[in-house]
Amino acid sequence: MGQGTGDQDAAQSLRREAELGRLLSAAAGYRVVADDGRPLGWLDHVRYEQHADHPDEIVVRRRGLLLKRRRAFPFSDVETVRPRERTVVLRLDRVTLELSPSA
């Protein structure tokens, strides 16, 4: 019986990833925030390298005083996409945010 539940969970997880990927592909320009509400910038673009059903990374643009800075976050950090609010929410802690690479 446990095997059926595991298969259902895996299928549900794949559907969730595919749906998030679909929403992200149409989310350029959306505001990006951490799950605690902290603003991170705007979604610049998504990168597909290893997966076809969802992006590998999202690239977030933040305007500095004179420069535009970009940061890449792994797809696994995406908690949800809220199309009505034009917002992408990331699961981030302060350490992850500080260690995220520039894109």
mmCIF file of N, CA and C in Angstrom:
data_model
loop_
_atom_site.group_PDB
_atom_site.id
_atom_site.type_symbol
_atom_site.label_atom_id
_atom_site.label_comp_id
_atom_site.label_asym_id
_atom_site.label_seq_id
_atom_site.Cartn_x
_atom_site.Cartn_y
_atom_site.Cartn_z
ATOM 1 N N MET A 1 0.802 -1.196 0.000
ATOM 2 C CA MET A 1 0.000 0.000 0.000
ATOM 3 C C MET A 1 0.845 1.259 0.000
ATOM 4 N N GLY A 2 1.988 1.244 0.654
ATOM 5 C CA GLY A 2 2.850 2.414 0.723
ATOM 6 C C GLY A 2 3.368 2.834 -0.632
ATOM 7 N N GLN A 3 3.546 1.852 -1.541
ATOM 8 C CA GLN A 3 4.072 2.157 -2.869
ATOM 9 C C GLN A 3 3.124 3.073 -3.634
ATOM 10 N N GLY A 4 1.809 2.810 -3.568
ATOM 11 C CA GLY A 4 0.835 3.644 -4.270
ATOM 12 C C GLY A 4 0.846 5.072 -3.768
ATOM 13 N N THR A 5 0.954 5.247 -2.468
ATOM 14 C CA THR A 5 0.993 6.588 -1.884
ATOM 15 C C THR A 5 2.246 7.333 -2.331
ATOM 16 N N GLY A 6 3.379 6.640 -2.349
ATOM 17 C CA GLY A 6 4.631 7.254 -2.799
ATOM 18 C C GLY A 6 4.557 7.687 -4.248
ATOM 19 N N ASP A 7 3.945 6.836 -5.083
ATOM 20 C CA ASP A 7 3.786 7.182 -6.495
ATOM 21 C C ASP A 7 2.881 8.395 -6.661
ATOM 22 N N GLN A 8 1.813 8.464 -5.875
ATOM 23 C CA GLN A 8 0.896 9.601 -5.939
ATOM 24 C C GLN A 8 1.599 10.875 -5.497
ATOM 25 N N ASP A 9 2.387 10.791 -4.428
ATOM 26 C CA ASP A 9 3.116 11.961 -3.945
ATOM 27 C C ASP A 9 4.111 12.450 -4.992
ATOM 28 N N ALA A 10 4.813 11.510 -5.627
ATOM 29 C CA ALA A 10 5.789 11.879 -6.662
ATOM 30 C C ALA A 10 5.089 12.532 -7.851
ATOM 31 N N ALA A 11 3.962 11.968 -8.265
ATOM 32 C CA ALA A 11 3.221 12.531 -9.397
ATOM 33 C C ALA A 11 2.694 13.919 -9.047
ATOM 34 N N GLN A 12 2.208 14.076 -7.830
ATOM 35 C CA GLN A 12 1.701 15.380 -7.395
ATOM 36 C C GLN A 12 2.830 16.413 -7.352
ATOM 37 N N SER A 13 4.004 16.000 -6.897
ATOM 38 C CA SER A 13 5.160 16.898 -6.849
ATOM 39 C C SER A 13 5.571 17.322 -8.261
ATOM 40 N N LEU A 14 5.575 16.380 -9.198
ATOM 41 C CA LEU A 14 5.917 16.712 -10.587
ATOM 42 C C LEU A 14 4.902 17.668 -11.205
ATOM 43 N N ARG A 15 3.618 17.461 -10.913
ATOM 44 C CA ARG A 15 2.594 18.376 -11.422
ATOM 45 C C ARG A 15 2.778 19.774 -10.846
ATOM 46 N N ARG A 16 3.109 19.848 -9.558
ATOM 47 C CA ARG A 16 3.324 21.144 -8.916
ATOM 48 C C ARG A 16 4.512 21.867 -9.551
ATOM 49 N N GLU A 17 5.611 21.142 -9.780
ATOM 50 C CA GLU A 17 6.783 21.743 -10.423
ATOM 51 C C GLU A 17 6.446 22.241 -11.819
ATOM 52 N N ALA A 18 5.714 21.436 -12.580
ATOM 53 C CA ALA A 18 5.348 21.828 -13.938
ATOM 54 C C ALA A 18 4.452 23.072 -13.928
ATOM 55 N N GLU A 19 3.508 23.132 -12.992
ATOM 56 C CA GLU A 19 2.620 24.295 -12.892
ATOM 57 C C GLU A 19 3.406 25.543 -12.504
ATOM 58 N N LEU A 20 4.319 25.422 -11.530
ATOM 59 C CA LEU A 20 5.163 26.565 -11.157
ATOM 60 C C LEU A 20 6.008 27.020 -12.348
ATOM 61 N N GLY A 21 6.560 26.063 -13.090
ATOM 62 C CA GLY A 21 7.348 26.395 -14.277
ATOM 63 C C GLY A 21 6.531 27.143 -15.310
ATOM 64 N N ARG A 22 5.285 26.690 -15.526
ATOM 65 C CA ARG A 22 4.401 27.350 -16.478
ATOM 66 C C ARG A 22 4.106 28.778 -16.046
ATOM 67 N N LEU A 23 3.811 28.956 -14.760
ATOM 68 C CA LEU A 23 3.515 30.299 -14.244
ATOM 69 C C LEU A 23 4.743 31.212 -14.329
ATOM 70 N N LEU A 24 5.923 30.663 -14.027
ATOM 71 C CA LEU A 24 7.150 31.470 -14.084
ATOM 72 C C LEU A 24 7.488 31.899 -15.506
ATOM 73 N N SER A 25 7.188 31.045 -16.481
ATOM 74 C CA SER A 25 7.526 31.392 -17.869
ATOM 75 C C SER A 25 6.781 32.633 -18.344
ATOM 76 N N ALA A 26 5.663 32.955 -17.695
ATOM 77 C CA ALA A 26 4.877 34.137 -18.067
ATOM 78 C C ALA A 26 5.000 35.256 -17.035
ATOM 79 N N ALA A 27 5.998 35.168 -16.140
ATOM 80 C CA ALA A 27 6.065 36.092 -14.999
ATOM 81 C C ALA A 27 7.170 37.144 -15.097
ATOM 82 N N ALA A 28 7.760 37.352 -16.254
ATOM 83 C CA ALA A 28 8.805 38.371 -16.377
ATOM 84 C C ALA A 28 8.253 39.715 -15.920
ATOM 85 N N GLY A 29 9.008 40.393 -15.074
ATOM 86 C CA GLY A 29 8.588 41.689 -14.564
ATOM 87 C C GLY A 29 7.813 41.628 -13.261
ATOM 88 N N TYR A 30 7.451 40.417 -12.817
ATOM 89 C CA TYR A 30 6.742 40.293 -11.549
ATOM 90 C C TYR A 30 7.655 40.702 -10.405
ATOM 91 N N ARG A 31 7.065 41.215 -9.354
ATOM 92 C CA ARG A 31 7.801 41.545 -8.130
ATOM 93 C C ARG A 31 8.193 40.237 -7.454
ATOM 94 N N VAL A 32 9.418 40.177 -6.919
ATOM 95 C CA VAL A 32 9.897 38.984 -6.225
ATOM 96 C C VAL A 32 10.110 39.347 -4.765
ATOM 97 N N VAL A 33 9.529 38.538 -3.869
ATOM 98 C CA VAL A 33 9.647 38.781 -2.434
ATOM 99 C C VAL A 33 10.048 37.483 -1.731
ATOM 100 N N ALA A 34 10.691 37.633 -0.572
ATOM 101 C CA ALA A 34 10.978 36.486 0.281
ATOM 102 C C ALA A 34 9.686 36.102 0.992
ATOM 103 N N ASP A 35 9.618 34.898 1.526
ATOM 104 C CA ASP A 35 8.395 34.457 2.187
ATOM 105 C C ASP A 35 8.056 35.259 3.432
ATOM 106 N N ASP A 36 9.018 36.045 3.942
ATOM 107 C CA ASP A 36 8.718 36.915 5.079
ATOM 108 C C ASP A 36 8.265 38.308 4.621
ATOM 109 N N GLY A 37 8.103 38.486 3.293
ATOM 110 C CA GLY A 37 7.616 39.751 2.748
ATOM 111 C C GLY A 37 8.701 40.714 2.306
ATOM 112 N N ARG A 38 9.960 40.388 2.572
ATOM 113 C CA ARG A 38 11.076 41.253 2.180
ATOM 114 C C ARG A 38 11.162 41.373 0.657
ATOM 115 N N PRO A 39 11.180 42.576 0.093
ATOM 116 C CA PRO A 39 11.297 42.722 -1.365
ATOM 117 C C PRO A 39 12.703 42.363 -1.841
ATOM 118 N N LEU A 40 12.772 41.598 -2.936
ATOM 119 C CA LEU A 40 14.058 41.176 -3.489
ATOM 120 C C LEU A 40 14.347 41.803 -4.843
ATOM 121 N N GLY A 41 13.314 42.229 -5.556
ATOM 122 C CA GLY A 41 13.503 42.824 -6.874
ATOM 123 C C GLY A 41 12.389 42.402 -7.804
ATOM 124 N N TRP A 42 12.728 42.248 -9.099
ATOM 125 C CA TRP A 42 11.768 41.887 -10.125
ATOM 126 C C TRP A 42 12.312 40.724 -10.921
ATOM 127 N N LEU A 43 11.427 39.843 -11.359
ATOM 128 C CA LEU A 43 11.852 38.688 -12.139
ATOM 129 C C LEU A 43 12.338 39.154 -13.506
ATOM 130 N N ASP A 44 13.608 38.941 -13.777
ATOM 131 C CA ASP A 44 14.197 39.334 -15.051
ATOM 132 C C ASP A 44 13.932 38.259 -16.101
ATOM 133 N N HIS A 45 14.315 37.017 -15.790
ATOM 134 C CA HIS A 45 14.064 35.896 -16.696
ATOM 135 C C HIS A 45 14.285 34.586 -15.953
ATOM 136 N N VAL A 46 13.946 33.499 -16.628
ATOM 137 C CA VAL A 46 14.168 32.164 -16.081
ATOM 138 C C VAL A 46 15.169 31.448 -16.988
ATOM 139 N N ARG A 47 15.913 30.516 -16.404
ATOM 140 C CA ARG A 47 16.916 29.752 -17.162
ATOM 141 C C ARG A 47 16.534 28.276 -17.186
ATOM 142 N N TYR A 48 16.485 27.723 -18.386
ATOM 143 C CA TYR A 48 16.256 26.300 -18.584
ATOM 144 C C TYR A 48 17.557 25.698 -19.076
ATOM 145 N N GLU A 49 18.110 24.768 -18.335
ATOM 146 C CA GLU A 49 19.333 24.099 -18.775
ATOM 147 C C GLU A 49 19.201 22.579 -18.688
ATOM 148 N N GLN A 50 18.723 22.072 -17.556
ATOM 149 C CA GLN A 50 18.645 20.631 -17.364
ATOM 150 C C GLN A 50 17.227 20.076 -17.432
ATOM 151 N N HIS A 51 16.232 20.891 -17.175
ATOM 152 C CA HIS A 51 14.850 20.433 -17.124
ATOM 153 C C HIS A 51 14.032 21.089 -18.219
ATOM 154 N N ALA A 52 13.072 20.347 -18.760
ATOM 155 C CA ALA A 52 12.190 20.910 -19.779
ATOM 156 C C ALA A 52 10.871 21.397 -19.176
ATOM 157 N N ASP A 53 10.477 20.813 -18.038
ATOM 158 C CA ASP A 53 9.168 21.132 -17.466
ATOM 159 C C ASP A 53 9.195 22.281 -16.472
ATOM 160 N N HIS A 54 10.373 22.675 -16.030
ATOM 161 C CA HIS A 54 10.490 23.816 -15.130
ATOM 162 C C HIS A 54 11.893 24.395 -15.244
ATOM 163 N N PRO A 55 12.049 25.670 -14.922
ATOM 164 C CA PRO A 55 13.377 26.291 -15.034
ATOM 165 C C PRO A 55 14.331 25.761 -13.969
ATOM 166 N N ASP A 56 15.608 25.876 -14.249
ATOM 167 C CA ASP A 56 16.636 25.506 -13.270
ATOM 168 C C ASP A 56 16.869 26.650 -12.298
ATOM 169 N N GLU A 57 16.765 27.878 -12.819
ATOM 170 C CA GLU A 57 16.999 29.064 -11.991
ATOM 171 C C GLU A 57 16.054 30.178 -12.412
ATOM 172 N N ILE A 58 15.859 31.097 -11.482
ATOM 173 C CA ILE A 58 15.208 32.354 -11.842
ATOM 174 C C ILE A 58 16.231 33.462 -11.590
ATOM 175 N N VAL A 59 16.197 34.476 -12.413
ATOM 176 C CA VAL A 59 17.126 35.593 -12.277
ATOM 177 C C VAL A 59 16.319 36.821 -11.875
ATOM 178 N N VAL A 60 16.731 37.399 -10.746
ATOM 179 C CA VAL A 60 16.023 38.534 -10.158
ATOM 180 C C VAL A 60 16.854 39.794 -10.355
ATOM 181 N N ARG A 61 16.215 40.830 -10.836
ATOM 182 C CA ARG A 61 16.871 42.118 -11.097
ATOM 183 C C ARG A 61 16.557 43.070 -9.943
ATOM 184 N N ARG A 62 17.579 43.740 -9.494
ATOM 185 C CA ARG A 62 17.398 44.755 -8.447
ATOM 186 C C ARG A 62 18.182 45.989 -8.852
ATOM 187 N N ARG A 63 17.547 47.109 -8.816
ATOM 188 C CA ARG A 63 18.235 48.343 -9.192
ATOM 189 C C ARG A 63 19.007 48.873 -7.997
ATOM 190 N N GLY A 64 20.278 49.141 -8.225
ATOM 191 C CA GLY A 64 21.089 49.796 -7.214
ATOM 192 C C GLY A 64 21.070 51.284 -7.479
ATOM 193 N N LEU A 65 21.941 51.992 -6.832
ATOM 194 C CA LEU A 65 21.998 53.429 -7.010
ATOM 195 C C LEU A 65 22.259 53.782 -8.479
ATOM 196 N N LEU A 66 23.268 53.168 -9.069
ATOM 197 C CA LEU A 66 23.593 53.455 -10.465
ATOM 198 C C LEU A 66 23.513 52.221 -11.361
ATOM 199 N N LEU A 67 23.597 51.046 -10.770
ATOM 200 C CA LEU A 67 23.675 49.818 -11.553
ATOM 201 C C LEU A 67 22.459 48.935 -11.346
ATOM 202 N N LYS A 68 22.222 48.096 -12.339
ATOM 203 C CA LYS A 68 21.238 47.029 -12.179
ATOM 204 C C LYS A 68 22.022 45.795 -11.756
ATOM 205 N N ARG A 69 21.603 45.206 -10.674
ATOM 206 C CA ARG A 69 22.241 43.971 -10.231
ATOM 207 C C ARG A 69 21.269 42.824 -10.447
ATOM 208 N N ARG A 70 21.815 41.671 -10.764
ATOM 209 C CA ARG A 70 20.996 40.480 -10.962
ATOM 210 C C ARG A 70 21.503 39.371 -10.049
ATOM 211 N N ARG A 71 20.567 38.612 -9.527
ATOM 212 C CA ARG A 71 20.888 37.465 -8.675
ATOM 213 C C ARG A 71 20.141 36.250 -9.199
ATOM 214 N N ALA A 72 20.814 35.117 -9.168
ATOM 215 C CA ALA A 72 20.191 33.862 -9.582
ATOM 216 C C ALA A 72 19.789 33.070 -8.346
ATOM 217 N N PHE A 73 18.585 32.513 -8.394
ATOM 218 C CA PHE A 73 18.087 31.659 -7.323
ATOM 219 C C PHE A 73 17.635 30.340 -7.936
ATOM 220 N N PRO A 74 17.898 29.221 -7.269
ATOM 221 C CA PRO A 74 17.451 27.934 -7.817
ATOM 222 C C PRO A 74 15.931 27.829 -7.812
ATOM 223 N N PHE A 75 15.415 27.072 -8.756
ATOM 224 C CA PHE A 75 13.977 26.867 -8.856
ATOM 225 C C PHE A 75 13.405 26.316 -7.545
ATOM 226 N N SER A 76 14.185 25.533 -6.833
ATOM 227 C CA SER A 76 13.712 24.935 -5.576
ATOM 228 C C SER A 76 13.368 25.990 -4.522
ATOM 229 N N ASP A 77 13.859 27.224 -4.679
ATOM 230 C CA ASP A 77 13.541 28.303 -3.743
ATOM 231 C C ASP A 77 12.163 28.927 -3.998
ATOM 232 N N VAL A 78 11.565 28.631 -5.151
ATOM 233 C CA VAL A 78 10.272 29.229 -5.490
ATOM 234 C C VAL A 78 9.173 28.553 -4.671
ATOM 235 N N GLU A 79 8.500 29.344 -3.869
ATOM 236 C CA GLU A 79 7.388 28.818 -3.068
ATOM 237 C C GLU A 79 6.092 28.876 -3.857
ATOM 238 N N THR A 80 5.810 30.034 -4.455
ATOM 239 C CA THR A 80 4.575 30.187 -5.217
ATOM 240 C C THR A 80 4.675 31.365 -6.179
ATOM 241 N N VAL A 81 3.797 31.350 -7.158
ATOM 242 C CA VAL A 81 3.635 32.472 -8.084
ATOM 243 C C VAL A 81 2.187 32.924 -7.939
ATOM 244 N N ARG A 82 2.015 34.224 -7.733
ATOM 245 C CA ARG A 82 0.675 34.801 -7.557
ATOM 246 C C ARG A 82 0.381 35.732 -8.739
ATOM 247 N N PRO A 83 -0.194 35.187 -9.811
ATOM 248 C CA PRO A 83 -0.434 36.008 -11.012
ATOM 249 C C PRO A 83 -1.310 37.229 -10.761
ATOM 250 N N ARG A 84 -2.326 37.110 -9.943
ATOM 251 C CA ARG A 84 -3.208 38.263 -9.694
ATOM 252 C C ARG A 84 -2.459 39.408 -9.034
ATOM 253 N N GLU A 85 -1.489 39.078 -8.187
ATOM 254 C CA GLU A 85 -0.689 40.098 -7.497
ATOM 255 C C GLU A 85 0.590 40.420 -8.261
ATOM 256 N N ARG A 86 0.841 39.676 -9.354
ATOM 257 C CA ARG A 86 2.083 39.815 -10.131
ATOM 258 C C ARG A 86 3.297 39.705 -9.212
ATOM 259 N N THR A 87 3.302 38.612 -8.413
ATOM 260 C CA THR A 87 4.336 38.406 -7.406
ATOM 261 C C THR A 87 4.835 36.968 -7.432
ATOM 262 N N VAL A 88 6.146 36.816 -7.239
ATOM 263 C CA VAL A 88 6.784 35.506 -7.046
ATOM 264 C C VAL A 88 7.307 35.497 -5.622
ATOM 265 N N VAL A 89 7.005 34.431 -4.872
ATOM 266 C CA VAL A 89 7.440 34.318 -3.483
ATOM 267 C C VAL A 89 8.508 33.234 -3.400
ATOM 268 N N LEU A 90 9.649 33.588 -2.778
ATOM 269 C CA LEU A 90 10.746 32.634 -2.600
ATOM 270 C C LEU A 90 10.875 32.236 -1.138
ATOM 271 N N ARG A 91 11.211 30.965 -0.906
ATOM 272 C CA ARG A 91 11.534 30.469 0.437
ATOM 273 C C ARG A 91 13.006 30.767 0.665
ATOM 274 N N LEU A 92 13.294 31.743 1.493
ATOM 275 C CA LEU A 92 14.683 32.126 1.708
ATOM 276 C C LEU A 92 14.936 32.437 3.170
ATOM 277 N N ASP A 93 16.119 32.063 3.622
ATOM 278 C CA ASP A 93 16.566 32.564 4.912
ATOM 279 C C ASP A 93 17.676 33.567 4.627
ATOM 280 N N ARG A 94 18.100 34.295 5.604
ATOM 281 C CA ARG A 94 19.088 35.355 5.414
ATOM 282 C C ARG A 94 20.406 34.811 4.835
ATOM 283 N N VAL A 95 20.841 33.626 5.277
ATOM 284 C CA VAL A 95 22.095 33.037 4.793
ATOM 285 C C VAL A 95 21.986 32.724 3.305
ATOM 286 N N THR A 96 20.874 32.118 2.888
ATOM 287 C CA THR A 96 20.673 31.806 1.471
ATOM 288 C C THR A 96 20.696 33.069 0.639
ATOM 289 N N LEU A 97 20.043 34.094 1.119
ATOM 290 C CA LEU A 97 19.996 35.365 0.384
ATOM 291 C C LEU A 97 21.391 35.953 0.214
ATOM 292 N N GLU A 98 22.201 35.908 1.254
ATOM 293 C CA GLU A 98 23.550 36.471 1.177
ATOM 294 C C GLU A 98 24.480 35.657 0.292
ATOM 295 N N LEU A 99 24.222 34.331 0.177
ATOM 296 C CA LEU A 99 25.092 33.466 -0.605
ATOM 297 C C LEU A 99 24.643 33.288 -2.038
ATOM 298 N N SER A 100 23.479 33.804 -2.415
ATOM 299 C CA SER A 100 22.987 33.612 -3.771
ATOM 300 C C SER A 100 23.947 34.315 -4.757
ATOM 301 N N PRO A 101 24.295 33.589 -5.849
ATOM 302 C CA PRO A 101 25.276 34.155 -6.780
ATOM 303 C C PRO A 101 24.710 35.270 -7.648
ATOM 304 N N SER A 102 25.580 36.157 -8.052
ATOM 305 C CA SER A 102 25.176 37.156 -9.037
ATOM 306 C C SER A 102 25.034 36.476 -10.371
ATOM 307 N N ALA A 103 24.098 36.939 -11.163
ATOM 308 C CA ALA A 103 23.857 36.302 -12.467
ATOM 309 C C ALA A 103 24.557 37.063 -13.573
#
